[in-house]
């Protein structure tokens, strides 16, 4: 394999990554709980419809909700047990959401539902059967947004995809779940990728891994040989947040730029997280639906930071208990689902782990950023570090004075919300928050205009 | 402060040892990002002040307690006016961002050690109140406060402002000629055309004096060495970018070389211009003021070149011997325009025309 040319995107930064906290330890499995609350809506798109009723007996991996539309995935029970109530629990994004309660029944909790047969000869299986399996296993993107994987693998005929990109960058500080997965299951991940490549019919697979994960890189490179009929290239990427951003990753590996508002398929690429590829392997070769994931539980207050195999629906409190709880003299200021740059702060310990919970991060009160919004110094640090090369300081001031028209002119809609501009701001301005507000306002405005036109 | 164990969620099947969990009632709930890096505004100002320390020491060395007097008066009165404005405007005191203190120190360094107290106080008033607070305080001012303050002092009190002390002889024997009492730039302006004086200004003896700082002038401007140390420290600490100072100094060097090449005898050489006057102080500490300089690197270079050309034009052809503060303020006025034209193209917008200037539409609401 010749070394691929790497395109460096402008901007970005590398904060202290704290990855050593969790990456050094072996992956542990959490003990089984008496009760799980499986979130109904774990994917982008329509939430699935519940297809079981209270009191039904389910096995591990039994389908408990059916997809409601094309952009939707089924949901499976993480353990064998009885279906409980349809509850409303605190959701990972801050608002209360619906969840199915599963009460496990003790001894045979680990017994798998065998409705999905393992497909051992996947190389000779037609692509649509494989795609059906990926849908049936309820696989979504496991990096962040939880976009249904089968949708990504179904590009419309007018937008042919020729490159499959595996996202192993894991540029968020603290998180190491992809790192340990690549170190321990490189072959499985690449088999999953080969299956996805077969479904897509692509001839080129790129695996992008940040340069600070040497061990994972070596493991993946070794496993890459002869695994797929497509050419597999494992590429070391510059260590720079947000290297794992979809647009930045595509640019780094192929030099193609996704224009604002377009999708990766517009430039002939499909991007899958390494966790999703592992899930594809598990679904096709073992017939196991996606009910479990590796999540990093980390942060200085955690007694045993590390990576844990966690079943979907495990409440945050149980995951923390599994990691030994918090240190006695710690003052936890924030609990975050995801990484410190783009994750969501939690207000309850009842929030269940879902398909895209890549990490549970606890920060000491002193480590938490406080954005008090001082006056902008026009120092240009935000502009220098913006991975989208936006005029952040101008935008931020425009949004602050509610000049959303100016914000739109300056391309606020292109913002990734990666958080770099806020993080580096000396005046501690909440830039990302301003842009979220502007985007929401502009969306509303657009909707209003549309309605007006319809009215006429 | 230690968190008490709020509750043990699954107490019924609790493991042998007690597991502590955070108390959800005390959690901070705010959107991403959750971490921040780099110094805050106040710390940046403090770093700039720290990098001014070598120049402060050199000013005390060469001009003695008179220099200290001027610096203290300027700093204290700038801080006082800032505080006073906050009280009158009914705002929280903004002294903690150290911008007023920095303005005061820069203003003090920009004037002669013989400046009377009332001129210093008046200059501080102009710098803090008129050049900064009237526009809305830190971050809103279009012009560099210290430069505006100095210009006001220079024009308003021309007499006292152009008296310069003879530096104490620290490293060199006192100069025999009478030029030391004035600034070399002033002297060069008067004596331009007289070949002998130009020769003196281009001599290595004089240039060493100017490099170390043992020449007449404003108290913080004279020692190019001390300012260079501070300026390089500023760049190394990543407080400022190197583009603006390098653009200014480079432009001055090129411009002066060209003038010397095409009409020899008009002005002393490149090194003379780089080492004397407010050029070093201005290019490292005043032109790089974040608020009043362009946001982008490209813009910074354009701005630096503009300042460099203006300084040379004023110095060589203008009626003032020195033009650093004038050039900075003039270019400050162009910063919004520079920012507008030196925009970077957003990622993925290669073929789309961006930032076209349109007539301003009405507000959304």
GROMACS .gro file of N, CA and C in nm, chain B residues 105-199:
model
  285
  561UNK      N    1   0.035   5.232   3.098
  561UNK     CA    2   0.179   5.204   3.085
  561UNK      C    3   0.227   5.242   2.945
  562UNK      N    4   0.147   5.203   2.844
  562UNK     CA    5   0.188   5.235   2.706
  562UNK      C    6   0.194   5.386   2.683
  563UNK      N    7   0.096   5.456   2.741
  563UNK     CA    8   0.093   5.601   2.725
  563UNK      C    9   0.218   5.662   2.789
  564UNK      N   10   0.252   5.616   2.909
  564UNK     CA   11   0.370   5.666   2.978
  564UNK      C   12   0.496   5.640   2.897
  565UNK      N   13   0.502   5.524   2.835
  565UNK     CA   14   0.621   5.489   2.760
  565UNK      C   15   0.632   5.570   2.632
  566UNK      N   16   0.519   5.630   2.592
  566UNK     CA   17   0.516   5.703   2.466
  566UNK      C   18   0.555   5.849   2.480
  567UNK      N   19   0.578   5.894   2.604
  567UNK     CA   20   0.609   6.037   2.621
  567UNK      C   21   0.745   6.054   2.686
  568UNK      N   22   0.792   6.178   2.683
  568UNK     CA   23   0.922   6.209   2.740
  568UNK      C   24   0.915   6.207   2.893
  569UNK      N   25   1.027   6.184   2.956
  569UNK     CA   26   1.029   6.179   3.101
  569UNK      C   27   1.011   6.319   3.161
  570UNK      N   28   1.017   6.422   3.080
  570UNK     CA   29   1.001   6.557   3.133
  570UNK      C   30   0.857   6.607   3.123
  571UNK      N   31   0.766   6.521   3.075
  571UNK     CA   32   0.627   6.563   3.055
  571UNK      C   33   0.567   6.605   3.190
  572UNK      N   34   0.503   6.723   3.194
  572UNK     CA   35   0.441   6.767   3.319
  572UNK      C   36   0.324   6.676   3.356
  573UNK      N   37   0.292   6.672   3.485
  573UNK     CA   38   0.187   6.583   3.535
  573UNK      C   39   0.053   6.613   3.470
  574UNK      N   40   0.021   6.741   3.455
  574UNK     CA   41  -0.113   6.772   3.402
  574UNK      C   42  -0.130   6.723   3.259
  575UNK      N   43  -0.021   6.725   3.184
  575UNK     CA   44  -0.030   6.674   3.046
  575UNK      C   45  -0.057   6.524   3.050
  576UNK      N   46   0.012   6.454   3.141
  576UNK     CA   47  -0.008   6.309   3.153
  576UNK      C   48  -0.153   6.279   3.188
  577UNK      N   49  -0.205   6.355   3.284
  577UNK     CA   50  -0.343   6.327   3.329
  577UNK      C   51  -0.441   6.357   3.216
  578UNK      N   52  -0.420   6.467   3.145
  578UNK     CA   53  -0.509   6.500   3.034
  578UNK      C   54  -0.501   6.393   2.926
  579UNK      N   55  -0.379   6.346   2.899
  579UNK     CA   56  -0.362   6.241   2.799
  579UNK      C   57  -0.434   6.114   2.840
  580UNK      N   58  -0.426   6.080   2.969
  580UNK     CA   59  -0.494   5.960   3.018
  580UNK      C   60  -0.644   5.974   3.001
  581UNK      N   61  -0.693   6.095   3.028
  581UNK     CA   62  -0.837   6.118   3.012
  581UNK      C   63  -0.879   6.093   2.867
  582UNK      N   64  -0.804   6.148   2.776
  582UNK     CA   65  -0.837   6.129   2.634
  582UNK      C   66  -0.829   5.981   2.598
  583UNK      N   67  -0.721   5.916   2.644
  583UNK     CA   68  -0.700   5.776   2.606
  583UNK      C   69  -0.813   5.688   2.657
  584UNK      N   70  -0.846   5.700   2.785
  584UNK     CA   71  -0.942   5.606   2.843
  584UNK      C   72  -1.086   5.647   2.814
  585UNK      N   73  -1.118   5.774   2.839
  585UNK     CA   74  -1.259   5.814   2.826
  585UNK      C   75  -1.295   5.837   2.680
  586UNK      N   76  -1.219   5.923   2.613
  586UNK     CA   77  -1.261   5.962   2.478
  586UNK      C   78  -1.230   5.854   2.374
  587UNK      N   79  -1.113   5.792   2.388
  587UNK     CA   80  -1.077   5.695   2.284
  587UNK      C   81  -1.135   5.557   2.311
  588UNK      N   82  -1.176   5.529   2.435
  588UNK     CA   83  -1.222   5.392   2.461
  588UNK      C   84  -1.364   5.387   2.515
  589UNK      N   85  -1.386   5.448   2.632
  589UNK     CA   86  -1.515   5.427   2.699
  589UNK      C   87  -1.632   5.488   2.624
  590UNK      N   88  -1.609   5.600   2.558
  590UNK     CA   89  -1.718   5.663   2.485
  590UNK      C   90  -1.773   5.568   2.378
  591UNK      N   91  -1.686   5.484   2.324
  591UNK     CA   92  -1.730   5.389   2.221
  591UNK      C   93  -1.795   5.265   2.279
  592UNK      N   94  -1.787   5.248   2.411
  592UNK     CA   95  -1.848   5.131   2.473
  592UNK      C   96  -1.749   5.043   2.546
  593UNK      N   97  -1.630   5.093   2.566
  593UNK     CA   98  -1.534   5.019   2.646
  593UNK      C   99  -1.453   4.918   2.567
  594UNK      N  100  -1.388   4.831   2.641
  594UNK     CA  101  -1.297   4.733   2.581
  594UNK      C  102  -1.365   4.657   2.467
  595UNK      N  103  -1.297   4.647   2.356
  595UNK     CA  104  -1.349   4.569   2.246
  595UNK      C  105  -1.429   4.650   2.147
  596UNK      N  106  -1.471   4.770   2.185
  596UNK     CA  107  -1.556   4.850   2.097
  596UNK      C  108  -1.481   4.967   2.032
  597UNK      N  109  -1.365   5.000   2.089
  597UNK     CA  110  -1.295   5.120   2.042
  597UNK      C  111  -1.231   5.096   1.906
  598UNK      N  112  -1.254   5.190   1.811
  598UNK     CA  113  -1.192   5.170   1.680
  598UNK      C  114  -1.045   5.209   1.679
  599UNK      N  115  -1.004   5.299   1.769
  599UNK     CA  116  -0.866   5.348   1.766
  599UNK      C  117  -0.791   5.304   1.890
  600UNK      N  118  -0.662   5.285   1.873
  600UNK     CA  119  -0.578   5.247   1.985
  600UNK      C  120  -0.577   5.358   2.090
  601UNK      N  121  -0.625   5.331   2.212
  601UNK     CA  122  -0.638   5.438   2.312
  601UNK      C  123  -0.507   5.508   2.342
  602UNK      N  124  -0.400   5.430   2.360
  602UNK     CA  125  -0.272   5.492   2.394
  602UNK      C  126  -0.223   5.583   2.282
  603UNK      N  127  -0.242   5.540   2.157
  603UNK     CA  128  -0.197   5.622   2.045
  603UNK      C  129  -0.277   5.750   2.037
  604UNK      N  130  -0.410   5.739   2.058
  604UNK     CA  131  -0.493   5.860   2.054
  604UNK      C  132  -0.452   5.954   2.167
  605UNK      N  133  -0.429   5.898   2.286
  605UNK     CA  134  -0.387   5.980   2.401
  605UNK      C  135  -0.259   6.053   2.369
  606UNK      N  136  -0.166   5.984   2.310
  606UNK     CA  137  -0.037   6.046   2.281
  606UNK      C  138  -0.052   6.156   2.176
  607UNK      N  139  -0.135   6.131   2.075
  607UNK     CA  140  -0.154   6.233   1.972
  607UNK      C  141  -0.215   6.358   2.034
  608UNK      N  142  -0.314   6.337   2.122
  608UNK     CA  143  -0.377   6.452   2.187
  608UNK      C  144  -0.273   6.531   2.266
  609UNK      N  145  -0.185   6.459   2.337
  609UNK     CA  146  -0.083   6.527   2.415
  609UNK      C  147   0.014   6.602   2.324
  610UNK      N  148   0.049   6.538   2.215
  610UNK     CA  149   0.149   6.594   2.124
  610UNK      C  150   0.096   6.722   2.060
  611UNK      N  151  -0.031   6.719   2.020
  611UNK     CA  152  -0.087   6.835   1.951
  611UNK      C  153  -0.128   6.941   2.051
  612UNK      N  154  -0.188   6.896   2.162
  612UNK     CA  155  -0.241   6.990   2.260
  612UNK      C  156  -0.133   7.059   2.342
  613UNK      N  157  -0.025   6.989   2.368
  613UNK     CA  158   0.080   7.047   2.450
  613UNK      C  159   0.213   7.031   2.378
  614UNK      N  160   0.221   7.092   2.262
  614UNK     CA  161   0.338   7.072   2.177
  614UNK      C  162   0.468   7.111   2.246
  615UNK      N  163   0.464   7.217   2.322
  615UNK     CA  164   0.586   7.265   2.388
  615UNK      C  165   0.643   7.163   2.485
  616UNK      N  166   0.568   7.133   2.593
  616UNK     CA  167   0.622   7.040   2.692
  616UNK      C  168   0.650   6.902   2.636
  617UNK      N  169   0.575   6.865   2.533
  617UNK     CA  170   0.589   6.729   2.483
  617UNK      C  171   0.715   6.707   2.401
  618UNK      N  172   0.775   6.814   2.354
  618UNK     CA  173   0.892   6.794   2.269
  618UNK      C  174   1.022   6.825   2.342
  619UNK      N  175   1.013   6.835   2.476
  619UNK     CA  176   1.136   6.848   2.554
  619UNK      C  177   1.179   6.709   2.596
  620UNK      N  178   1.299   6.675   2.560
  620UNK     CA  179   1.343   6.540   2.595
  620UNK      C  180   1.465   6.546   2.685
  621UNK      N  181   1.469   6.455   2.780
  621UNK     CA  182   1.581   6.452   2.874
  621UNK      C  183   1.703   6.387   2.810
  622UNK      N  184   1.817   6.426   2.858
  622UNK     CA  185   1.939   6.360   2.815
  622UNK      C  186   1.949   6.229   2.892
  623UNK      N  187   1.964   6.117   2.822
  623UNK     CA  188   1.971   5.990   2.895
  623UNK      C  189   2.099   5.984   2.979
  624UNK      N  190   2.088   5.914   3.091
  624UNK     CA  191   2.207   5.897   3.173
  624UNK      C  192   2.307   5.809   3.100
  625UNK      N  193   2.434   5.842   3.119
  625UNK     CA  194   2.535   5.761   3.052
  625UNK      C  195   2.553   5.632   3.131
  626UNK      N  196   2.506   5.522   3.075
  626UNK     CA  197   2.518   5.395   3.145
  626UNK      C  198   2.624   5.309   3.079
  627UNK      N  199   2.614   5.296   2.950
  627UNK     CA  200   2.708   5.208   2.879
  627UNK      C  201   2.813   5.285   2.800
  628UNK      N  202   2.777   5.407   2.756
  628UNK     CA  203   2.868   5.482   2.669
  628UNK      C  204   2.907   5.612   2.738
  629UNK      N  205   3.016   5.670   2.691
  629UNK     CA  206   3.052   5.802   2.743
  629UNK      C  207   2.952   5.901   2.687
  630UNK      N  208   2.921   6.011   2.764
  630UNK     CA  209   2.820   6.105   2.716
  630UNK      C  210   2.859   6.158   2.580
  631UNK      N  211   2.761   6.170   2.495
  631UNK     CA  212   2.789   6.217   2.359
  631UNK      C  213   2.834   6.361   2.363
  632UNK      N  214   2.930   6.394   2.279
  632UNK     CA  215   2.990   6.527   2.284
  632UNK      C  216   2.901   6.632   2.220
  633UNK      N  217   2.820   6.589   2.125
  633UNK     CA  218   2.741   6.690   2.053
  633UNK      C  219   2.613   6.725   2.127
  634UNK      N  220   2.548   6.824   2.078
  634UNK     CA  221   2.430   6.876   2.146
  634UNK      C  222   2.303   6.802   2.105
  635UNK      N  223   2.318   6.702   2.022
  635UNK     CA  224   2.198   6.637   1.966
  635UNK      C  225   2.128   6.548   2.066
  636UNK      N  226   2.198   6.507   2.171
  636UNK     CA  227   2.139   6.409   2.261
  636UNK      C  228   2.014   6.460   2.330
  637UNK      N  229   2.005   6.589   2.345
  637UNK     CA  230   1.889   6.644   2.417
  637UNK      C  231   1.761   6.628   2.337
  638UNK      N  232   1.771   6.625   2.208
  638UNK     CA  233   1.651   6.607   2.126
  638UNK      C  234   1.645   6.460   2.084
  639UNK      N  235   1.537   6.422   2.019
  639UNK     CA  236   1.535   6.285   1.969
  639UNK      C  237   1.617   6.282   1.841
  640UNK      N  238   1.684   6.174   1.817
  640UNK     CA  239   1.763   6.162   1.694
  640UNK      C  240   1.677   6.185   1.570
  641UNK      N  241   1.551   6.138   1.578
  641UNK     CA  242   1.464   6.157   1.461
  641UNK      C  243   1.440   6.303   1.435
  642UNK      N  244   1.418   6.379   1.544
  642UNK     CA  245   1.395   6.522   1.530
  642UNK      C  246   1.518   6.588   1.470
  643UNK      N  247   1.633   6.550   1.524
  643UNK     CA  248   1.758   6.607   1.476
  643UNK      C  249   1.781   6.572   1.330
  644UNK      N  250   1.751   6.448   1.296
  644UNK     CA  251   1.772   6.404   1.158
  644UNK      C  252   1.681   6.480   1.064
  645UNK      N  253   1.561   6.512   1.113
  645UNK     CA  254   1.467   6.586   1.031
  645UNK      C  255   1.520   6.725   1.001
  646UNK      N  256   1.574   6.789   1.107
  646UNK     CA  257   1.623   6.926   1.091
  646UNK      C  258   1.747   6.928   1.002
  647UNK      N  259   1.834   6.832   1.028
  647UNK     CA  260   1.964   6.837   0.962
  647UNK      C  261   1.969   6.758   0.834
  648UNK      N  262   1.854   6.712   0.787
  648UNK     CA  263   1.855   6.633   0.664
  648UNK      C  264   1.922   6.711   0.553
  649UNK      N  265   2.003   6.645   0.478
  649UNK     CA  266   2.072   6.713   0.371
  649UNK      C  267   2.214   6.748   0.409
  650UNK      N  268   2.240   6.762   0.541
  650UNK     CA  269   2.376   6.790   0.582
  650UNK      C  270   2.450   6.657   0.597
  651UNK      N  271   2.533   6.630   0.502
  651UNK     CA  272   2.596   6.500   0.492
  651UNK      C  273   2.665   6.455   0.619
  652UNK      N  274   2.725   6.550   0.692
  652UNK     CA  275   2.804   6.513   0.808
  652UNK      C  276   2.718   6.447   0.917
  653UNK      N  277   2.602   6.509   0.945
  653UNK     CA  278   2.516   6.456   1.048
  653UNK      C  279   2.464   6.318   1.010
  654UNK      N  280   2.428   6.304   0.884
  654UNK     CA  281   2.379   6.175   0.840
  654UNK      C  282   2.485   6.068   0.861
  655UNK      N  283   2.605   6.107   0.836
  655UNK     CA  284   2.715   6.014   0.856
  655UNK      C  285   2.720   5.968   1.002
   0.00000   0.00000   0.00000
